[in-house]
PDB file of C-alpha atoms in Angstrom:
ATOM      1  CA  UNK A 127       8.965  16.490   8.300  1.00 89.00           C
ATOM      2  CA  UNK A 128       7.864  12.862   8.502  1.00 97.00           C
ATOM      3  CA  UNK A 129       4.937  12.095   6.215  1.00 97.00           C
ATOM      4  CA  UNK A 130       3.073   9.412   8.126  1.00 97.00           C
ATOM      5  CA  UNK A 131      -0.384   8.107   8.877  1.00 97.00           C
ATOM      6  CA  UNK A 132      -2.374   4.933   9.247  1.00 97.00           C
ATOM      7  CA  UNK A 133      -5.302   2.954   7.932  1.00 96.00           C
ATOM      8  CA  UNK A 134      -8.644   4.559   8.826  1.00 96.00           C
ATOM      9  CA  UNK A 135     -12.240   3.388   8.593  1.00 90.00           C
ATOM     10  CA  UNK A 136     -14.005   4.833   5.562  1.00 90.00           C
ATOM     11  CA  UNK A 137     -17.501   3.928   6.775  1.00 87.00           C
ATOM     12  CA  UNK A 138     -18.271   7.484   7.949  1.00 85.00           C
ATOM     13  CA  UNK A 139     -16.937   9.292   4.881  1.00 94.00           C
ATOM     14  CA  UNK A 140     -13.970  11.354   3.796  1.00 96.00           C
ATOM     15  CA  UNK A 141     -14.401  14.253   6.200  1.00 97.00           C
ATOM     16  CA  UNK A 142     -14.636  11.925   9.210  1.00 97.00           C
ATOM     17  CA  UNK A 143     -11.428  10.200   8.126  1.00 97.00           C
ATOM     18  CA  UNK A 144      -9.708  13.563   7.817  1.00 97.00           C
ATOM     19  CA  UNK A 145     -10.766  14.525  11.328  1.00 98.00           C
ATOM     20  CA  UNK A 146      -9.562  11.173  12.710  1.00 98.00           C
ATOM     21  CA  UNK A 147      -6.184  11.732  11.028  1.00 98.00           C
ATOM     22  CA  UNK A 148      -5.825  15.149  12.647  1.00 97.00           C
ATOM     23  CA  UNK A 149      -6.696  13.676  16.073  1.00 98.00           C
ATOM     24  CA  UNK A 150      -3.568  11.517  15.974  1.00 98.00           C
ATOM     25  CA  UNK A 151      -1.282  14.039  14.247  1.00 97.00           C
ATOM     26  CA  UNK A 152      -1.289  12.155  10.940  1.00 98.00           C
ATOM     27  CA  UNK A 153      -0.723  14.117   7.750  1.00 97.00           C
ATOM     28  CA  UNK A 154      -1.739  11.259   5.425  1.00 98.00           C
ATOM     29  CA  UNK A 155      -4.012   8.217   5.677  1.00 98.00           C
ATOM     30  CA  UNK A 156      -5.080   5.043   3.906  1.00 98.00           C
ATOM     31  CA  UNK A 157      -8.599   3.645   3.556  1.00 96.00           C
ATOM     32  CA  UNK A 158     -10.490   0.811   1.882  1.00 93.00           C
ATOM     33  CA  UNK A 159     -12.514   1.806  -1.166  1.00 89.00           C
ATOM     34  CA  UNK A 160     -15.256  -0.557   0.023  1.00 89.00           C
ATOM     35  CA  UNK A 161     -15.689  -3.470   2.417  1.00 79.00           C
ATOM     36  CA  UNK A 162     -12.247  -5.169   2.526  1.00 76.00           C
ATOM     37  CA  UNK A 163     -13.970  -8.502   1.871  1.00 73.00           C
ATOM     38  CA  UNK A 164     -15.561  -7.158  -1.309  1.00 65.00           C
ATOM     39  CA  UNK A 165     -19.056  -6.046  -2.251  1.00 71.00           C
ATOM     40  CA  UNK A 166     -20.626  -2.830  -3.400  1.00 80.00           C
ATOM     41  CA  UNK A 167     -19.177   0.556  -2.501  1.00 86.00           C
ATOM     42  CA  UNK A 168     -21.217   3.254  -0.822  1.00 85.00           C
ATOM     43  CA  UNK A 169     -22.256   6.113  -3.056  1.00 89.00           C
ATOM     44  CA  UNK A 170     -19.849   9.040  -2.885  1.00 92.00           C
ATOM     45  CA  UNK A 171     -21.381  12.229  -1.539  1.00 93.00           C
ATOM     46  CA  UNK A 172     -19.866  15.187  -3.432  1.00 95.00           C
ATOM     47  CA  UNK A 173     -20.559  17.538  -0.503  1.00 97.00           C
ATOM     48  CA  UNK A 174     -18.569  15.254   1.822  1.00 96.00           C
ATOM     49  CA  UNK A 175     -15.674  15.200  -0.643  1.00 96.00           C
ATOM     50  CA  UNK A 176     -15.688  18.973  -0.992  1.00 97.00           C
ATOM     51  CA  UNK A 177     -15.729  19.410   2.784  1.00 98.00           C
ATOM     52  CA  UNK A 178     -12.869  16.932   3.146  1.00 97.00           C
ATOM     53  CA  UNK A 179     -10.721  18.629   0.500  1.00 97.00           C
ATOM     54  CA  UNK A 180     -11.148  21.971   2.255  1.00 98.00           C
ATOM     55  CA  UNK A 181     -10.422  20.395   5.643  1.00 98.00           C
ATOM     56  CA  UNK A 182      -7.342  18.578   4.303  1.00 97.00           C
ATOM     57  CA  UNK A 183      -5.945  21.767   2.799  1.00 96.00           C
ATOM     58  CA  UNK A 184      -6.408  23.580   6.086  1.00 97.00           C
ATOM     59  CA  UNK A 185      -4.880  20.853   8.260  1.00 97.00           C
ATOM     60  CA  UNK A 186      -1.874  19.743   6.225  1.00 95.00           C
ATOM     61  CA  UNK A 187      -3.221  16.370   5.050  1.00 95.00           C
ATOM     62  CA  UNK A 188      -0.957  15.871   2.078  1.00 85.00           C
ATOM     63  CA  UNK A 189      -2.298  12.787   0.352  1.00 90.00           C
ATOM     64  CA  UNK A 190      -4.502   9.740   0.695  1.00 97.00           C
ATOM     65  CA  UNK A 191      -3.958   6.155  -0.355  1.00 98.00           C
ATOM     66  CA  UNK A 192      -6.912   3.972  -1.317  1.00 97.00           C
ATOM     67  CA  UNK A 193      -6.615   0.207  -0.827  1.00 96.00           C
ATOM     68  CA  UNK A 194      -8.513  -2.286  -2.960  1.00 95.00           C
ATOM     69  CA  UNK A 195     -10.473  -5.064  -1.201  1.00 93.00           C
ATOM     70  CA  UNK A 196      -8.425  -8.108  -0.230  1.00 90.00           C
ATOM     71  CA  UNK A 197     -10.779 -10.434  -2.104  1.00 90.00           C
ATOM     72  CA  UNK A 198      -9.897  -9.142  -5.553  1.00 95.00           C
ATOM     73  CA  UNK A 199      -7.809 -11.620  -7.513  1.00 96.00           C
ATOM     74  CA  UNK A 200      -6.865 -10.317 -10.925  1.00 96.00           C
ATOM     75  CA  UNK A 201      -5.021 -13.538 -11.801  1.00 96.00           C
ATOM     76  CA  UNK A 202      -7.509 -16.128 -10.566  1.00 96.00           C
ATOM     77  CA  UNK A 203      -7.979 -19.346 -12.525  1.00 95.00           C
ATOM     78  CA  UNK A 204     -11.713 -18.550 -12.502  1.00 96.00           C
ATOM     79  CA  UNK A 205     -12.616 -16.054 -15.251  1.00 96.00           C
ATOM     80  CA  UNK A 206     -15.611 -14.855 -13.228  1.00 96.00           C
ATOM     81  CA  UNK A 207     -13.326 -13.850 -10.347  1.00 95.00           C
ATOM     82  CA  UNK A 208     -10.969 -12.089 -12.745  1.00 97.00           C
ATOM     83  CA  UNK A 209     -13.922 -10.227 -14.237  1.00 96.00           C
ATOM     84  CA  UNK A 210     -15.127  -9.210 -10.764  1.00 94.00           C
ATOM     85  CA  UNK A 211     -11.673  -7.854  -9.905  1.00 96.00           C
ATOM     86  CA  UNK A 212     -11.533  -5.899 -13.154  1.00 97.00           C
ATOM     87  CA  UNK A 213     -14.997  -4.364 -12.796  1.00 96.00           C
ATOM     88  CA  UNK A 214     -14.365  -3.454  -9.160  1.00 95.00           C
ATOM     89  CA  UNK A 215     -11.006  -1.827  -9.835  1.00 96.00           C
ATOM     90  CA  UNK A 216     -12.328   0.064 -12.856  1.00 97.00           C
ATOM     91  CA  UNK A 217     -15.131   1.445 -10.676  1.00 95.00           C
ATOM     92  CA  UNK A 218     -12.678   2.314  -7.887  1.00 96.00           C
ATOM     93  CA  UNK A 219     -10.468   4.274 -10.282  1.00 97.00           C
ATOM     94  CA  UNK A 220     -13.450   6.300 -11.458  1.00 97.00           C
ATOM     95  CA  UNK A 221     -14.317   7.058  -7.822  1.00 96.00           C
ATOM     96  CA  UNK A 222     -10.731   8.075  -7.089  1.00 97.00           C
ATOM     97  CA  UNK A 223     -11.074  11.000  -9.478  1.00 97.00           C
ATOM     98  CA  UNK A 224     -13.248  12.744  -6.869  1.00 96.00           C
ATOM     99  CA  UNK A 225      -9.965  13.181  -4.955  1.00 97.00           C
ATOM    100  CA  UNK A 226      -7.516  13.636  -7.841  1.00 96.00           C
ATOM    101  CA  UNK A 227      -3.783  13.087  -7.778  1.00 97.00           C
ATOM    102  CA  UNK A 228      -3.662  10.300  -5.200  1.00 98.00           C
ATOM    103  CA  UNK A 229      -2.762   6.588  -5.244  1.00 98.00           C
ATOM    104  CA  UNK A 230      -4.675   3.314  -5.372  1.00 98.00           C
ATOM    105  CA  UNK A 231      -2.968   0.205  -3.986  1.00 98.00           C
ATOM    106  CA  UNK A 232      -3.801  -3.453  -4.629  1.00 97.00           C
ATOM    107  CA  UNK A 233      -2.499  -6.953  -3.937  1.00 97.00           C
ATOM    108  CA  UNK A 234      -1.516  -8.569  -7.255  1.00 97.00           C
ATOM    109  CA  UNK A 235      -3.287 -11.836  -6.397  1.00 96.00           C
ATOM    110  CA  UNK A 236      -2.690 -15.602  -6.472  1.00 96.00           C
ATOM    111  CA  UNK A 237      -2.199 -17.604  -9.664  1.00 96.00           C
ATOM    112  CA  UNK A 238      -3.605 -20.761  -7.961  1.00 92.00           C
ATOM    113  CA  UNK A 239      -1.590 -23.308  -9.889  1.00 91.00           C
ATOM    114  CA  UNK A 240      -1.492 -21.638 -13.294  1.00 92.00           C
ATOM    115  CA  UNK A 241       2.073 -20.468 -12.769  1.00 94.00           C
ATOM    116  CA  UNK A 242       3.484 -17.008 -12.128  1.00 95.00           C
ATOM    117  CA  UNK A 243       3.941 -16.198 -15.816  1.00 96.00           C
ATOM    118  CA  UNK A 244       0.256 -16.781 -16.597  1.00 97.00           C
ATOM    119  CA  UNK A 245      -0.798 -14.848 -13.497  1.00 97.00           C
ATOM    120  CA  UNK A 246       1.420 -11.904 -14.384  1.00 98.00           C
ATOM    121  CA  UNK A 247      -0.120 -11.851 -17.862  1.00 98.00           C
ATOM    122  CA  UNK A 248      -3.655 -11.709 -16.441  1.00 98.00           C
ATOM    123  CA  UNK A 249      -2.765  -8.853 -14.075  1.00 98.00           C
ATOM    124  CA  UNK A 250      -1.057  -6.785 -16.770  1.00 98.00           C
ATOM    125  CA  UNK A 251      -3.915  -7.459 -19.193  1.00 98.00           C
ATOM    126  CA  UNK A 252      -6.452  -6.166 -16.694  1.00 98.00           C
ATOM    127  CA  UNK A 253      -4.398  -3.036 -16.063  1.00 98.00           C
ATOM    128  CA  UNK A 254      -4.096  -2.387 -19.788  1.00 98.00           C
ATOM    129  CA  UNK A 255      -7.878  -2.463 -20.074  1.00 98.00           C
ATOM    130  CA  UNK A 256      -8.772  -0.272 -17.077  1.00 98.00           C
ATOM    131  CA  UNK A 257      -6.019   2.356 -16.990  1.00 98.00           C
ATOM    132  CA  UNK A 258      -6.954   5.542 -18.828  1.00 98.00           C
ATOM    133  CA  UNK A 259      -4.586   8.221 -20.166  1.00 97.00           C
ATOM    134  CA  UNK A 260      -6.651  10.994 -18.566  1.00 97.00           C
ATOM    135  CA  UNK A 261      -6.759   9.543 -15.027  1.00 97.00           C
ATOM    136  CA  UNK A 262      -4.839  11.366 -12.284  1.00 98.00           C
ATOM    137  CA  UNK A 263      -4.574   8.344  -9.964  1.00 98.00           C
ATOM    138  CA  UNK A 264      -1.388   6.270  -9.747  1.00 98.00           C
ATOM    139  CA  UNK A 265      -1.984   2.531  -9.304  1.00 98.00           C
ATOM    140  CA  UNK A 266       0.417   0.777  -6.933  1.00 98.00           C
ATOM    141  CA  UNK A 267       1.404  -2.887  -6.911  1.00 98.00           C
ATOM    142  CA  UNK A 268       2.064  -4.016  -3.355  1.00 98.00           C
ATOM    143  CA  UNK A 269       5.031  -6.182  -2.398  1.00 98.00           C
ATOM    144  CA  UNK A 270       3.732  -9.440  -0.942  1.00 98.00           C
ATOM    145  CA  UNK A 271       4.950 -12.171   1.453  1.00 97.00           C
ATOM    146  CA  UNK A 272       4.858 -14.887  -1.219  1.00 95.00           C
ATOM    147  CA  UNK A 273       2.509 -17.238   0.606  1.00 94.00           C
ATOM    148  CA  UNK A 274       1.131 -20.070  -1.497  1.00 93.00           C
ATOM    149  CA  UNK A 275       0.817 -19.014  -5.132  1.00 94.00           C
ATOM    150  CA  UNK A 276       0.843 -15.309  -4.307  1.00 97.00           C
ATOM    151  CA  UNK A 277       2.404 -13.063  -6.938  1.00 97.00           C
ATOM    152  CA  UNK A 278       4.585 -10.189  -5.748  1.00 98.00           C
ATOM    153  CA  UNK A 279       6.718 -12.018  -3.215  1.00 98.00           C
ATOM    154  CA  UNK A 280       9.760 -11.259  -5.369  1.00 98.00           C
ATOM    155  CA  UNK A 281      10.686  -7.905  -6.853  1.00 98.00           C
ATOM    156  CA  UNK A 282      11.177  -9.582 -10.232  1.00 98.00           C
ATOM    157  CA  UNK A 283       7.476 -10.484 -10.397  1.00 98.00           C
ATOM    158  CA  UNK A 284       6.383  -6.893  -9.885  1.00 98.00           C
ATOM    159  CA  UNK A 285       8.863  -5.747 -12.515  1.00 98.00           C
ATOM    160  CA  UNK A 286       7.435  -8.317 -14.940  1.00 98.00           C
ATOM    161  CA  UNK A 287       3.952  -6.829 -14.466  1.00 98.00           C
ATOM    162  CA  UNK A 288       5.217  -3.271 -14.915  1.00 98.00           C
ATOM    163  CA  UNK A 289       7.040  -4.251 -18.109  1.00 98.00           C
ATOM    164  CA  UNK A 290       3.750  -5.393 -19.670  1.00 98.00           C
ATOM    165  CA  UNK A 291       1.652  -2.351 -18.702  1.00 98.00           C
ATOM    166  CA  UNK A 292       1.251   0.080 -21.575  1.00 98.00           C
ATOM    167  CA  UNK A 293       0.458   3.212 -19.520  1.00 97.00           C
ATOM    168  CA  UNK A 294       3.578   2.779 -17.427  1.00 94.00           C
ATOM    169  CA  UNK A 295       3.471   6.359 -16.152  1.00 95.00           C
ATOM    170  CA  UNK A 296       0.297   5.508 -14.195  1.00 98.00           C
ATOM    171  CA  UNK A 297       1.994   2.720 -12.212  1.00 98.00           C
ATOM    172  CA  UNK A 298       4.077   2.516  -9.051  1.00 98.00           C
ATOM    173  CA  UNK A 299       4.885   0.213  -6.128  1.00 98.00           C
ATOM    174  CA  UNK A 300       4.014   0.171  -2.423  1.00 98.00           C
ATOM    175  CA  UNK A 301       6.592  -1.626  -0.268  1.00 98.00           C
ATOM    176  CA  UNK A 302       5.231  -3.373   2.832  1.00 98.00           C
ATOM    177  CA  UNK A 303       7.925  -3.989   5.462  1.00 98.00           C
ATOM    178  CA  UNK A 304       6.153  -7.000   6.974  1.00 98.00           C
ATOM    179  CA  UNK A 305       5.599  -8.532   3.557  1.00 98.00           C
ATOM    180  CA  UNK A 306       9.146  -8.132   2.264  1.00 98.00           C
ATOM    181  CA  UNK A 307      10.522  -9.486   5.562  1.00 98.00           C
ATOM    182  CA  UNK A 308       8.205 -12.484   5.415  1.00 98.00           C
ATOM    183  CA  UNK A 309       9.158 -12.832   1.755  1.00 98.00           C
ATOM    184  CA  UNK A 310      12.841 -13.258   2.661  1.00 98.00           C
ATOM    185  CA  UNK A 311      14.281  -9.753   2.256  1.00 98.00           C
ATOM    186  CA  UNK A 312      16.375  -9.009   5.343  1.00 98.00           C
ATOM    187  CA  UNK A 313      15.605  -5.376   6.131  1.00 98.00           C
ATOM    188  CA  UNK A 314      16.989  -5.812   9.663  1.00 98.00           C
ATOM    189  CA  UNK A 315      20.607  -6.705   8.912  1.00 98.00           C
ATOM    190  CA  UNK A 316      20.822  -5.754   5.230  1.00 98.00           C
ATOM    191  CA  UNK A 317      18.499  -2.795   4.588  1.00 98.00           C
ATOM    192  CA  UNK A 318      20.935  -1.066   2.245  1.00 98.00           C
ATOM    193  CA  UNK A 319      21.263  -4.177   0.116  1.00 98.00           C
ATOM    194  CA  UNK A 320      17.483  -4.667  -0.061  1.00 98.00           C
ATOM    195  CA  UNK A 321      17.013  -1.055  -1.130  1.00 98.00           C
ATOM    196  CA  UNK A 322      19.753  -1.468  -3.739  1.00 98.00           C
ATOM    197  CA  UNK A 323      18.120  -4.661  -5.027  1.00 98.00           C
ATOM    198  CA  UNK A 324      14.758  -2.927  -5.295  1.00 98.00           C
ATOM    199  CA  UNK A 325      16.377  -0.086  -7.219  1.00 98.00           C
ATOM    200  CA  UNK A 326      18.212  -2.463  -9.560  1.00 98.00           C
ATOM    201  CA  UNK A 327      15.151  -4.591 -10.356  1.00 98.00           C
ATOM    202  CA  UNK A 328      12.229  -2.142 -10.161  1.00 98.00           C
ATOM    203  CA  UNK A 329      13.716   1.317  -9.727  1.00 98.00           C
ATOM    204  CA  UNK A 330      13.303   3.600  -6.722  1.00 98.00           C
ATOM    205  CA  UNK A 331      11.448   6.090  -8.910  1.00 98.00           C
ATOM    206  CA  UNK A 332       8.564   3.575  -8.894  1.00 98.00           C
ATOM    207  CA  UNK A 333       8.371   3.474  -5.082  1.00 98.00           C
ATOM    208  CA  UNK A 334       5.502   5.762  -4.062  1.00 98.00           C
ATOM    209  CA  UNK A 335       4.502   4.534  -0.582  1.00 98.00           C
ATOM    210  CA  UNK A 336       5.596   2.315   2.304  1.00 98.00           C
ATOM    211  CA  UNK A 337       3.395   0.244   4.594  1.00 98.00           C
ATOM    212  CA  UNK A 338       5.359   0.340   7.845  1.00 98.00           C
ATOM    213  CA  UNK A 339       4.581  -2.776   9.862  1.00 98.00           C
ATOM    214  CA  UNK A 340       6.356  -5.149  12.196  1.00 98.00           C
ATOM    215  CA  UNK A 341       5.934  -8.895  11.625  1.00 98.00           C
ATOM    216  CA  UNK A 342       4.799 -11.737  13.844  1.00 98.00           C
ATOM    217  CA  UNK A 343       6.969 -14.107  11.808  1.00 98.00           C
ATOM    218  CA  UNK A 344      10.688 -14.763  11.383  1.00 98.00           C
ATOM    219  CA  UNK A 345      12.515 -13.845   8.185  1.00 98.00           C
ATOM    220  CA  UNK A 346      11.273 -15.741   5.119  1.00 98.00           C
ATOM    221  CA  UNK A 347       8.216 -17.297   6.805  1.00 98.00           C
ATOM    222  CA  UNK A 348       5.929 -16.402   3.854  1.00 97.00           C
ATOM    223  CA  UNK A 349       2.941 -15.958   6.196  1.00 95.00           C
ATOM    224  CA  UNK A 350       2.001 -12.234   6.295  1.00 95.00           C
ATOM    225  CA  UNK A 351       0.941 -11.455   9.872  1.00 97.00           C
ATOM    226  CA  UNK A 352       1.445  -7.857  10.907  1.00 98.00           C
ATOM    227  CA  UNK A 353       2.578  -6.793  14.388  1.00 98.00           C
ATOM    228  CA  UNK A 354       2.707  -3.478  16.213  1.00 98.00           C
ATOM    229  CA  UNK A 355       5.905  -1.449  15.884  1.00 98.00           C
ATOM    230  CA  UNK A 356       8.575  -2.996  18.101  1.00 98.00           C
ATOM    231  CA  UNK A 357       6.495  -6.082  18.981  1.00 98.00           C
ATOM    232  CA  UNK A 358       7.622  -8.363  16.169  1.00 98.00           C
ATOM    233  CA  UNK A 359      10.645  -9.971  14.556  1.00 98.00           C
ATOM    234  CA  UNK A 360      11.631  -6.843  12.614  1.00 98.00           C
ATOM    235  CA  UNK A 361      11.779  -4.646  15.700  1.00 98.00           C
ATOM    236  CA  UNK A 362      11.582  -0.950  16.449  1.00 98.00           C
ATOM    237  CA  UNK A 363      15.220  -0.135  15.699  1.00 98.00           C
ATOM    238  CA  UNK A 364      15.094  -1.644  12.214  1.00 98.00           C
ATOM    239  CA  UNK A 365      11.852   0.163  11.346  1.00 98.00           C
ATOM    240  CA  UNK A 366      13.340   3.439  12.561  1.00 98.00           C
ATOM    241  CA  UNK A 367      16.243   2.826  10.202  1.00 98.00           C
ATOM    242  CA  UNK A 368      13.693   2.395   7.398  1.00 98.00           C
ATOM    243  CA  UNK A 369      12.064   5.794   7.959  1.00 98.00           C
ATOM    244  CA  UNK A 370      15.488   7.464   8.183  1.00 98.00           C
ATOM    245  CA  UNK A 371      17.057   5.727   5.185  1.00 98.00           C
ATOM    246  CA  UNK A 372      18.236   8.376   2.679  1.00 97.00           C
ATOM    247  CA  UNK A 373      16.465   6.639  -0.222  1.00 98.00           C
ATOM    248  CA  UNK A 374      13.188   6.219   1.691  1.00 98.00           C
ATOM    249  CA  UNK A 375      12.819   9.068   4.212  1.00 98.00           C
ATOM    250  CA  UNK A 376      10.939  11.349   1.785  1.00 97.00           C
ATOM    251  CA  UNK A 377       8.187   8.789   1.134  1.00 98.00           C
ATOM    252  CA  UNK A 378       4.769   8.557   2.826  1.00 98.00           C
ATOM    253  CA  UNK A 379       4.630   5.867   5.548  1.00 98.00           C
ATOM    254  CA  UNK A 380       1.316   4.173   6.334  1.00 98.00           C
ATOM    255  CA  UNK A 381       0.801   2.043   9.451  1.00 98.00           C
ATOM    256  CA  UNK A 382      -1.225  -1.146   9.033  1.00 98.00           C
ATOM    257  CA  UNK A 383      -0.440  -2.498  12.474  1.00 98.00           C
ATOM    258  CA  UNK A 384      -3.162  -4.251  14.544  1.00 97.00           C
ATOM    259  CA  UNK A 385      -4.285  -1.093  16.328  1.00 97.00           C
ATOM    260  CA  UNK A 386      -7.153   1.233  17.107  1.00 96.00           C
ATOM    261  CA  UNK A 387      -6.939   5.000  16.544  1.00 97.00           C
ATOM    262  CA  UNK A 388      -5.295   5.721  19.922  1.00 97.00           C
ATOM    263  CA  UNK A 389      -2.670   3.038  19.351  1.00 98.00           C
ATOM    264  CA  UNK A 390      -1.872   4.462  15.927  1.00 98.00           C
ATOM    265  CA  UNK A 391      -1.387   7.838  17.578  1.00 98.00           C
ATOM    266  CA  UNK A 392       1.206   6.391  19.954  1.00 98.00           C
ATOM    267  CA  UNK A 393       3.065   4.705  17.097  1.00 98.00           C
ATOM    268  CA  UNK A 394       3.101   7.894  15.034  1.00 98.00           C
ATOM    269  CA  UNK A 395       4.491   9.822  18.022  1.00 98.00           C
ATOM    270  CA  UNK A 396       7.212   7.187  18.408  1.00 98.00           C
ATOM    271  CA  UNK A 397       8.171   7.458  14.750  1.00 98.00           C
ATOM    272  CA  UNK A 398       8.281  11.251  14.828  1.00 97.00           C
ATOM    273  CA  UNK A 399      10.474  11.240  17.938  1.00 98.00           C
ATOM    274  CA  UNK A 400      12.942   9.050  16.090  1.00 98.00           C
ATOM    275  CA  UNK A 401      12.809  10.685  12.657  1.00 98.00           C
ATOM    276  CA  UNK A 402      16.275  12.084  11.991  1.00 97.00           C
ATOM    277  CA  UNK A 403      17.011  11.602   8.274  1.00 95.00           C
ATOM    278  CA  UNK A 404      20.592  12.203   7.305  1.00 76.00           C
ATOM    279  CA  UNK A 405      22.063  11.543  10.735  1.00 68.00           C
TER     280      UNK A 405
END
């Protein structure tokens, strides 16, 4: 069975997100921990969480993926911005324990002229301070498009972060199809080779989730602009090969395409119609 869902609005709470997922036949979903542009998070209502957990168990919602705000930059040249990212992520990880055993995804950030090595050191240092042995949440580094001074546009950069994190068992990677395509990895003509390269550099055991998106840009554009499935340069056929790839088909797939709930439902139906792993 295909494990697939999309990004849902968290403004109405966990239970509302669960009900939206069921409306479109999703068995997983992603959400922002707070406003994607940053700011304070709404207080968690334990009764809402309890109702969601019961609803999820009764409707086959297997897991959820939290996404950190886009504005967090753990490797900024400004120590105040690094401190803000650290405090926000530490708070998010505490909140994630209300729904234990799930994943928390974040963009590594931009080193803004300090160099990738310095940026990688800042990111790993933050993770070493906020990760706790007792936490049940796995933190995911997201593959990026490599625009500007963005870290994560190459698999080697993510591996360098992972190598410096002390609680390595609490870490994983989320692969974004739009991002890796924009970053120069040809998943259209050479998917097998890209998967093999990921395995060689990072290890497929680290891959915990996939953001399944088309791209508005040609290969290697380094721009990061998502498109609906089949309406971009990656194309429907290539993305169907991704969900059916023997090394990837068991993973959860999250849509981040420019869509509303009904549009996500159509894309999920398309993916399920074409999910034939092993053929």
